[in-house]
Amino acid sequence: MPITDAKFIQDFIRLTDDAFKKGWHERNGGNLSYRIKNDEINKILPELKSATNWQPIGTEVPNIAGEYFLVTGSGKYMRNVILCPADNIAIIKIDDKGKNYSIIWGLEHGGVPTSELPTHLMNHGIKKTVTNDKNRVIYHAHPVNAIALTFILPLDSKTFTHELWEMMTEVPVIFPEGIGVIPWMVPGGKAIADITGKLMKKYNAVIWAHHGTFCAGNNFDEAFGFMDTIEKASEISVKVHSMGGKKQTISNQNFCDLAEAFKIHLNENFLS
Ligand code: 2HA
Ligand code: ZN
């Protein structure tokens, strides 16, 4: 069986293709990573290269030391992943200190993992702990309307969470804990990874002002679904602003009734 027939690789490819078709991945924009399960890697390990040529991650991630990840390549285009996975994505192994990685499959015509590798791996480490090993997917995209809102709304979690909760009744059910927001920062390094990681302890999604969104999910459906929900709610908000603003909306009492009916705990910091 070709390695790319493995279900986790097929699921990874499906997300990249769906997401490109959504319009979230111009050129080489966005990136995706998956923390591979033991039984999944064990099935294909004999066909992979052995780990040599260790490269620095750029940060330390001790609690995912020794683990394997499927990641998109830096400068690679989401729309090309489905055409030639082996050229555009890679399986990497993390060393036993959580400081270096080695490519053991993929990027066949050269390349390195995503430029956002520090943020991906730090978020994997944090989410692994806070979800009791359940979280597997970290996903970054450049969705149009979520980015557009970062030019007009104050850049804080309360404003964004409340605005997106208001836009569709089921958003608070999907993001009861809220959504994180960070101001503009230089992408690709440890500083943005650290601040994103701090927010990922509390949230499953963090919006990067004037750049895009990071989502974390237990599986591909969940991570894609979080991105899709944020972008759809953002699109409604953009339309409502464009039509002259809200004339009525969901009230605090409505949110409380919703929380009771759906048996969820809504983060009270984000009620108005
Ligand atoms: O180009 O999206 O944030 C890849 C990115 C970096
Ligand atoms: Zn980006």
PDB file of N, CA and C and ligand atoms in Angstrom, residues 30 116 140 142 211, ligand 2:
ATOM      1  N   GLY A  30      -0.965  29.771   4.645  1.00  0.00           N
ATOM      2  CA  GLY A  30      -1.532  28.792   5.567  1.00  0.00           C
ATOM      3  C   GLY A  30      -0.678  27.544   5.706  1.00  0.00           C
ATOM      4  N   GLU A 116       5.761  28.223  10.071  1.00  0.00           N
ATOM      5  CA  GLU A 116       5.121  28.375  11.378  1.00  0.00           C
ATOM      6  C   GLU A 116       5.326  27.146  12.261  1.00  0.00           C
ATOM      7  N   HIS A 140      -3.648  26.498  10.341  1.00  0.00           N
ATOM      8  CA  HIS A 140      -3.559  27.947  10.132  1.00  0.00           C
ATOM      9  C   HIS A 140      -4.024  28.307   8.725  1.00  0.00           C
ATOM     10  N   HIS A 142      -5.805  31.752   6.072  1.00  0.00           N
ATOM     11  CA  HIS A 142      -5.955  33.192   5.846  1.00  0.00           C
ATOM     12  C   HIS A 142      -7.373  33.468   5.343  1.00  0.00           C
ATOM     13  N   HIS A 211      -3.760  39.035   9.603  1.00  0.00           N
ATOM     14  CA  HIS A 211      -3.006  37.888   9.086  1.00  0.00           C
ATOM     15  C   HIS A 211      -3.891  36.655   8.868  1.00  0.00           C
TER      16      HIS A 211
HETATM   17 ZN    ZN B   2      -0.085  32.877   7.626  1.00  0.00          ZN
END
